[in-house]
Amino acid sequence: MRAKRWATAVAILLAGVAPAAAQSGKVARVDAAVQAAMARTGAQGLAIATIEDGKPVLVRSYGVRNAAGDPLDPDTVMYGASLTKAVFAWTVMQLVDEGKVDLDKPIADMLPRPLPDYGNLDAYGNWGDLAGDPRWRKITPRMVLTHSTGFANFAYLEPDEKLRIHFEPGSRYAYSGEGIILLQFALEKGLGLDLGAEIQRRVFDRFGMANTAMLWRPDFARNLADGWTEDGKVEPHDERSRVRAAGSMDTSIADMARFAAGLIRGDGLSAKARAEMARGQLPITTAAQFPTLQAEAPVAAQPKGVAAGLGLVVFDGPQGAGFFKGGHNESTANMLVCVARGRRCVVLLSNDVRAEAAYPDLVKAALGETGMPWRWEYPGLFAAKE
């Protein structure tokens, strides 16, 4: 009997040691992959977090945060770029749960006046440009969050800098920050919400994201990341003074680990709302995400199993269903990738856009082969190799 109890105790001990050893090996593999990626790309700073079973298990930073050589650490404030859109979508889904937003009710019905009557507002958008096109009345929050409004990414990218609708709203995917700002406008002017305060309360405070905000905070200056462009030039951090749902968030890798863990667990949302975010709502039919408004690709060239979720892009791969959201500008390279099985994620933040070239390898090191549609997300990486 004593021998049997001893054998059972040993088995329990070994069962605990094996996962710990496996996790240690994974950390070593990720660490080696990051070191190799920085050496290969010349990236000056990079931060990574991994989530297993809905919990952060690795939060680590590498390199420097500025030209002075100050180290990048897990609490360094970095530009969130379009990862902001995922945070915004999560916030909207809380409002859906509370009955304050209907995903399929036209945004026109949320506003007290016709959208074009607001004119062109510097803080929001060129709504007056839509006066001659009644299709603005059809646009819904679901269309905004699936990037199917028909808008260009931003009106200033149009040849005449005028906002227009390029296709029937809801009919196809075309990435648009302008659409995100339209929904922000409806929440603020139609529902009377202060979006910055809502996101602070609903997301940043909920998940303990102490170094994250939608507006610049003076205390960020003590541990702030500047950036590096493709040609190696230093780009000072932009002190954003306006809440922009499309991309004004500053954050840190430690904070984004907390958000990613909450997102994959579904914290703060009903099971229905969380599932809706990660459900394929609209098939994606272009060969690449950018440039936006490109023609739909022949069926053979369309990404397989890739669709718009709500504020996310969803895909099917060897590990089953997954989703992702990227964020990019001239000196920023961010990526969030999650797989539903095992509630696993990896978050990558870099203040050097050159790091982006290594992201497929880094995600594979952290999560294994996911089926992430890299060719659609980063077509330039593959064009350079072909």
Coordinates of C-alpha atoms in Angstrom, one line a residue:
M1 CA 0.0 0.0 0.0
R2 CA 2.8 2.3 0.9
A3 CA 4.6 1.5 -2.3
K4 CA 1.4 2.3 -4.3
R5 CA 1.1 5.7 -2.5
W6 CA 4.7 6.5 -3.3
A7 CA 4.3 5.6 -7.0
T8 CA 1.2 7.8 -7.1
A9 CA 3.1 10.7 -5.5
V10 CA 5.9 10.3 -8.0
A11 CA 3.5 10.3 -10.9
I12 CA 1.9 13.5 -9.7
L13 CA 5.3 15.1 -9.3
L14 CA 6.4 14.1 -12.8
A15 CA 3.1 15.3 -14.2
G16 CA 3.9 18.8 -12.9
V17 CA 7.5 18.7 -14.0
A18 CA 6.7 17.8 -17.6
P19 CA 4.5 20.9 -18.4
A20 CA 7.0 23.1 -16.6
A21 CA 9.8 21.7 -18.7
A22 CA 7.8 22.0 -21.8
Q23 CA 7.0 25.7 -21.0
S24 CA 10.7 26.4 -20.3
G25 CA 11.6 24.9 -23.6
K26 CA 9.0 27.0 -25.4
V27 CA 10.3 30.2 -23.7
A28 CA 13.9 29.3 -24.8
R29 CA 12.7 28.7 -28.3
V30 CA 10.8 32.0 -28.5
D31 CA 13.8 33.9 -26.9
A32 CA 16.2 32.4 -29.5
A33 CA 13.8 33.2 -32.4
V34 CA 13.5 36.9 -31.3
Q35 CA 17.2 37.3 -30.9
A36 CA 17.7 35.8 -34.4
A37 CA 14.9 38.0 -35.8
M38 CA 16.5 41.2 -34.5
A39 CA 19.9 40.3 -35.8
R40 CA 18.5 39.4 -39.2
T41 CA 16.2 42.5 -39.6
G42 CA 18.3 45.1 -37.8
A43 CA 15.2 45.9 -35.6
Q44 CA 16.2 48.0 -32.6
G45 CA 13.4 47.1 -30.3
L46 CA 10.8 44.3 -30.0
A47 CA 8.5 43.1 -27.3
I48 CA 6.5 39.8 -27.2
A49 CA 3.9 38.2 -25.0
T50 CA 2.4 34.7 -25.2
I51 CA -0.9 33.5 -23.7
E52 CA -1.6 29.9 -22.8
D53 CA -5.1 28.8 -21.6
G54 CA -6.1 32.4 -21.4
K55 CA -3.2 33.5 -19.1
P56 CA 0.0 35.4 -19.9
V57 CA 3.0 33.0 -19.5
L58 CA 5.7 35.1 -21.2
V59 CA 6.1 38.9 -21.3
R60 CA 9.5 40.0 -22.5
S61 CA 11.2 42.9 -24.3
Y62 CA 14.4 43.2 -26.2
G63 CA 16.6 46.0 -27.5
V64 CA 16.2 49.7 -27.0
R65 CA 13.4 52.3 -26.9
N66 CA 15.2 55.3 -28.3
A67 CA 18.4 56.5 -30.0
A68 CA 20.0 57.1 -26.6
G69 CA 20.0 53.4 -26.1
D70 CA 17.6 53.3 -23.1
P71 CA 16.3 49.7 -22.8
L72 CA 12.9 48.7 -23.9
D73 CA 11.1 47.1 -21.0
P74 CA 7.7 45.4 -20.6
D75 CA 6.1 48.6 -19.3
T76 CA 7.6 50.9 -22.0
V77 CA 4.9 52.9 -23.7
M78 CA 4.6 52.1 -27.4
Y79 CA 2.3 53.1 -30.1
G80 CA -0.7 50.7 -30.4
A81 CA -1.6 51.8 -33.9
S82 CA -4.5 49.8 -35.3
L83 CA -4.6 47.3 -32.4
T84 CA -6.8 50.2 -31.2
K85 CA -9.5 48.9 -33.5
A86 CA -9.7 45.5 -31.7
V87 CA -10.1 47.4 -28.3
F88 CA -12.8 49.5 -29.9
A89 CA -14.6 46.5 -31.2
W90 CA -14.5 44.9 -27.8
T91 CA -16.0 48.1 -26.4
V92 CA -18.8 48.2 -29.0
M93 CA -19.7 44.6 -28.2
Q94 CA -20.1 45.5 -24.5
L95 CA -22.5 48.2 -25.7
V96 CA -24.3 45.6 -27.8
D97 CA -24.7 43.3 -24.7
E98 CA -26.2 46.3 -22.8
G99 CA -28.7 47.0 -25.6
K100 CA -27.2 50.4 -26.4
V101 CA -26.0 49.4 -29.9
D102 CA -27.7 47.2 -32.5
L103 CA -25.1 45.8 -34.9
D104 CA -27.7 45.8 -37.7
K105 CA -29.5 49.1 -37.1
P106 CA -28.3 51.8 -39.6
I107 CA -26.0 54.3 -38.1
A108 CA -28.3 56.9 -39.6
D109 CA -30.9 55.9 -37.0
M110 CA -28.4 56.6 -34.2
L111 CA -28.0 60.2 -35.2
P112 CA -30.4 63.1 -34.6
R113 CA -29.6 64.6 -38.0
P114 CA -28.8 63.3 -41.4
L115 CA -25.1 62.4 -41.6
P116 CA -24.2 64.8 -44.5
D117 CA -25.9 67.7 -42.6
Y118 CA -23.0 67.6 -40.1
G119 CA -20.7 68.8 -42.9
N120 CA -16.9 68.2 -42.9
L121 CA -15.7 68.0 -39.3
D122 CA -11.9 68.1 -38.7
A123 CA -12.3 66.0 -35.5
Y124 CA -14.3 63.3 -37.3
G125 CA -14.8 63.1 -41.1
N126 CA -15.9 64.6 -44.3
W127 CA -19.6 63.6 -43.9
G128 CA -20.8 66.5 -46.1
D129 CA -19.2 64.8 -49.1
L130 CA -21.8 62.0 -48.9
A131 CA -24.8 64.4 -49.6
G132 CA -25.3 63.1 -53.1
D133 CA -25.1 59.4 -52.3
P134 CA -28.0 58.0 -50.3
R135 CA -26.1 54.7 -49.6
W136 CA -24.8 56.2 -46.4
R137 CA -28.2 55.5 -44.9
K138 CA -27.5 51.7 -45.2
I139 CA -24.2 51.6 -43.2
T140 CA -24.5 49.7 -39.9
P141 CA -22.1 49.1 -37.0
R142 CA -21.6 45.5 -38.3
M143 CA -20.5 46.9 -41.7
V144 CA -18.0 49.2 -39.9
L145 CA -16.5 46.5 -37.8
T146 CA -16.2 44.1 -40.9
H147 CA -14.7 46.9 -42.9
S148 CA -17.4 46.8 -45.5
T149 CA -18.7 50.4 -45.5
G150 CA -17.3 51.1 -49.1
F151 CA -15.1 53.9 -47.9
A152 CA -11.4 54.2 -48.7
N153 CA -9.1 53.8 -45.7
F154 CA -9.2 57.6 -45.2
A155 CA -10.7 60.3 -47.3
Y156 CA -7.4 62.1 -47.5
L157 CA -6.1 59.2 -49.6
E158 CA -8.6 59.9 -52.3
P159 CA -7.3 61.9 -55.3
D160 CA -9.5 64.8 -54.5
E161 CA -9.5 64.1 -50.7
K162 CA -13.3 63.7 -50.7
L163 CA -15.1 60.9 -48.9
R164 CA -17.1 58.6 -51.2
I165 CA -18.7 55.2 -51.1
H166 CA -17.0 52.9 -53.7
F167 CA -19.3 49.8 -53.5
E168 CA -22.6 48.7 -52.0
P169 CA -22.2 48.8 -48.2
G170 CA -21.9 45.4 -46.7
S171 CA -21.0 43.6 -49.9
R172 CA -17.3 43.1 -49.6
Y173 CA -14.2 43.8 -47.4
A174 CA -12.1 46.9 -47.8
Y175 CA -10.1 48.1 -44.8
S176 CA -11.3 51.5 -43.6
G177 CA -10.2 53.6 -40.7
E178 CA -12.8 56.1 -41.9
G179 CA -15.6 53.7 -41.2
I180 CA -14.3 53.2 -37.7
I181 CA -14.4 56.9 -37.1
L182 CA -18.0 57.0 -38.4
L183 CA -19.1 54.6 -35.7
Q184 CA -17.1 56.6 -33.1
F185 CA -19.0 59.7 -34.3
A186 CA -22.3 57.9 -33.9
L187 CA -21.5 56.8 -30.4
E188 CA -20.4 60.2 -29.3
K189 CA -22.9 62.5 -31.2
G190 CA -25.8 60.0 -31.3
L191 CA -25.6 58.3 -27.9
G192 CA -23.8 61.1 -26.1
L193 CA -20.9 58.9 -25.0
D194 CA -17.3 60.0 -24.3
L195 CA -15.5 57.2 -26.2
G196 CA -12.2 57.8 -24.4
A197 CA -13.8 57.5 -21.0
E198 CA -15.8 54.5 -22.1
I199 CA -12.7 52.6 -23.3
Q200 CA -10.8 53.6 -20.2
R201 CA -13.5 52.3 -17.9
R202 CA -14.5 49.3 -19.9
V203 CA -11.1 48.0 -21.1
F204 CA -8.1 49.6 -19.6
D205 CA -9.3 49.8 -16.0
R206 CA -11.0 46.3 -16.3
F207 CA -7.8 44.6 -17.4
G208 CA -5.4 46.7 -15.2
M209 CA -3.7 48.4 -18.2
A210 CA -2.0 51.1 -16.3
N211 CA 0.3 52.2 -19.1
T212 CA -2.4 52.4 -21.8
A213 CA -4.6 55.3 -22.9
M214 CA -6.4 56.7 -25.9
L215 CA -4.8 60.1 -25.4
W216 CA -1.2 61.2 -24.6
R217 CA -0.4 61.3 -20.9
P218 CA 2.6 63.4 -19.6
D219 CA 3.7 60.5 -17.4
F220 CA 4.3 58.4 -20.5
A221 CA 7.4 60.5 -21.2
R222 CA 9.5 58.8 -18.5
N223 CA 9.5 55.4 -20.3
L224 CA 8.5 56.1 -23.9
A225 CA 9.5 54.4 -27.2
D226 CA 10.5 56.3 -30.2
G227 CA 10.5 54.4 -33.5
W228 CA 12.7 53.4 -36.4
T229 CA 11.6 53.5 -40.1
E230 CA 12.4 51.1 -42.9
D231 CA 15.6 53.1 -43.8
G232 CA 16.7 53.2 -40.1
K233 CA 15.8 56.8 -39.3
V234 CA 14.5 57.6 -35.8
E235 CA 10.9 58.7 -35.6
P236 CA 9.9 60.6 -32.4
H237 CA 6.8 59.3 -30.6
D238 CA 3.7 61.2 -31.6
E239 CA 1.9 62.8 -28.6
R240 CA -1.7 62.2 -29.8
S241 CA -4.2 64.7 -28.5
R242 CA -7.4 63.4 -29.9
V243 CA -9.2 60.1 -29.3
R244 CA -9.3 58.2 -32.5
A245 CA -11.0 54.8 -32.5
A246 CA -9.0 53.9 -35.6
G247 CA -5.6 54.2 -33.9
S248 CA -4.8 56.7 -31.1
M249 CA -3.9 54.1 -28.4
D250 CA -0.6 54.1 -26.6
T251 CA 0.1 50.9 -24.7
S252 CA 2.8 48.5 -23.5
I253 CA 3.5 44.8 -24.1
A254 CA 2.6 44.0 -20.5
D255 CA -0.8 45.7 -20.9
M256 CA -1.5 44.2 -24.3
A257 CA -0.8 40.8 -22.8
R258 CA -3.6 41.5 -20.3
F259 CA -6.0 42.6 -23.0
A260 CA -5.2 39.6 -25.2
A261 CA -5.7 37.2 -22.3
G262 CA -9.0 38.8 -21.5
L263 CA -10.1 38.8 -25.2
I264 CA -9.3 35.1 -25.7
R265 CA -11.1 34.2 -22.4
G266 CA -14.1 36.4 -23.4
D267 CA -14.0 38.4 -20.2
G268 CA -16.6 41.2 -19.9
L269 CA -18.7 40.0 -22.8
S270 CA -21.6 37.6 -23.1
A271 CA -20.6 34.3 -24.7
K272 CA -22.7 35.3 -27.7
A273 CA -20.9 38.7 -28.1
R274 CA -17.4 37.2 -27.8
A275 CA -18.3 34.5 -30.3
E276 CA -19.6 37.1 -32.7
M277 CA -16.3 39.0 -32.7
A278 CA -14.4 35.9 -33.8
R279 CA -17.0 34.6 -36.2
G280 CA -16.3 34.8 -40.0
Q281 CA -18.9 37.4 -41.0
L282 CA -17.9 38.3 -44.5
P283 CA -15.5 36.3 -46.8
I284 CA -12.4 38.2 -47.8
T285 CA -11.9 38.1 -51.6
T286 CA -8.8 40.3 -52.3
A287 CA -5.3 38.9 -52.7
A288 CA -4.0 41.2 -50.1
Q289 CA -5.3 43.6 -47.4
F290 CA -3.5 46.6 -48.9
P291 CA -3.9 48.7 -50.9
T292 CA -7.6 48.9 -50.0
L293 CA -10.3 49.1 -52.6
Q294 CA -8.3 46.7 -54.9
A295 CA -10.3 44.5 -57.2
E296 CA -11.5 41.2 -56.0
A297 CA -9.1 38.4 -56.9
P298 CA -9.9 35.4 -59.0
V299 CA -11.2 32.6 -56.8
A300 CA -8.0 30.7 -57.0
A301 CA -6.0 33.7 -55.7
Q302 CA -8.4 34.5 -52.8
P303 CA -7.2 33.6 -49.3
K304 CA -8.8 30.4 -48.2
G305 CA -10.9 30.4 -45.0
V306 CA -10.2 34.0 -44.3
A307 CA -13.0 36.3 -43.4
A308 CA -13.8 39.5 -41.6
G309 CA -14.8 39.2 -37.9
L310 CA -15.8 42.2 -35.8
G311 CA -12.7 44.3 -35.5
L312 CA -10.7 41.2 -36.2
V313 CA -9.8 39.0 -39.2
V314 CA -10.5 35.3 -38.7
F315 CA -9.0 32.3 -40.3
D316 CA -9.0 28.5 -40.3
G317 CA -5.7 26.6 -39.9
P318 CA -4.2 23.3 -38.8
Q319 CA -5.0 24.2 -35.1
G320 CA -8.6 25.1 -36.0
A321 CA -10.1 28.6 -35.8
G322 CA -8.0 31.6 -35.1
F323 CA -8.1 35.4 -35.4
F324 CA -5.6 38.3 -35.7
K325 CA -5.3 42.1 -35.8
G326 CA -2.2 44.0 -37.0
G327 CA -1.1 47.6 -36.5
H328 CA 1.4 49.4 -38.6
N329 CA 2.8 52.8 -39.5
E330 CA 6.2 54.0 -40.8
S331 CA 7.9 53.1 -37.5
T332 CA 5.5 50.7 -35.9
A333 CA 5.0 46.9 -36.4
N334 CA 2.3 45.3 -34.2
M335 CA 0.5 42.0 -34.4
L336 CA -1.9 40.0 -32.3
V337 CA -2.6 36.4 -33.3
C338 CA -4.8 33.9 -31.3
V339 CA -6.0 30.4 -31.8
A340 CA -9.2 29.2 -30.0
R341 CA -7.9 25.8 -29.2
G342 CA -6.0 26.1 -25.9
R343 CA -7.0 29.8 -25.7
R344 CA -3.5 30.7 -27.0
C345 CA -2.2 34.0 -28.3
V346 CA 1.0 35.9 -29.2
V347 CA 1.3 39.7 -29.1
L348 CA 4.2 41.4 -30.9
L349 CA 4.9 45.1 -30.5
S350 CA 7.9 46.7 -32.2
N351 CA 9.0 50.3 -32.4
D352 CA 11.0 49.4 -35.5
V353 CA 9.0 48.6 -38.6
R354 CA 11.8 46.4 -39.9
A355 CA 10.8 43.7 -37.3
E356 CA 7.7 43.0 -39.3
A357 CA 9.6 40.8 -41.7
A358 CA 10.3 38.3 -38.9
Y359 CA 6.7 38.1 -37.6
P360 CA 5.7 34.9 -39.5
D361 CA 8.7 33.1 -37.9
L362 CA 8.1 34.6 -34.4
V363 CA 4.4 33.6 -34.4
K364 CA 5.4 30.1 -35.5
A365 CA 7.9 29.9 -32.7
A366 CA 5.3 30.9 -30.2
L367 CA 2.2 29.1 -31.4
G368 CA 3.4 26.5 -34.0
E369 CA 1.9 26.5 -37.4
T370 CA -1.4 28.4 -37.2
G371 CA -2.5 28.9 -40.9
M372 CA -2.2 32.7 -40.4
P373 CA -2.7 34.3 -43.9
W374 CA 0.7 36.0 -44.0
R375 CA 0.7 36.4 -47.8
W376 CA -2.6 38.4 -47.5
E377 CA -1.4 40.5 -44.5
Y378 CA 2.2 41.1 -45.7
P379 CA 2.4 40.6 -49.5
G380 CA 5.6 42.6 -49.7
L381 CA 7.5 40.0 -47.7
F382 CA 6.7 37.3 -50.2
A383 CA 7.1 39.5 -53.3
A384 CA 10.7 40.1 -52.1
K385 CA 11.4 36.4 -52.0
E386 CA 9.8 35.5 -55.4

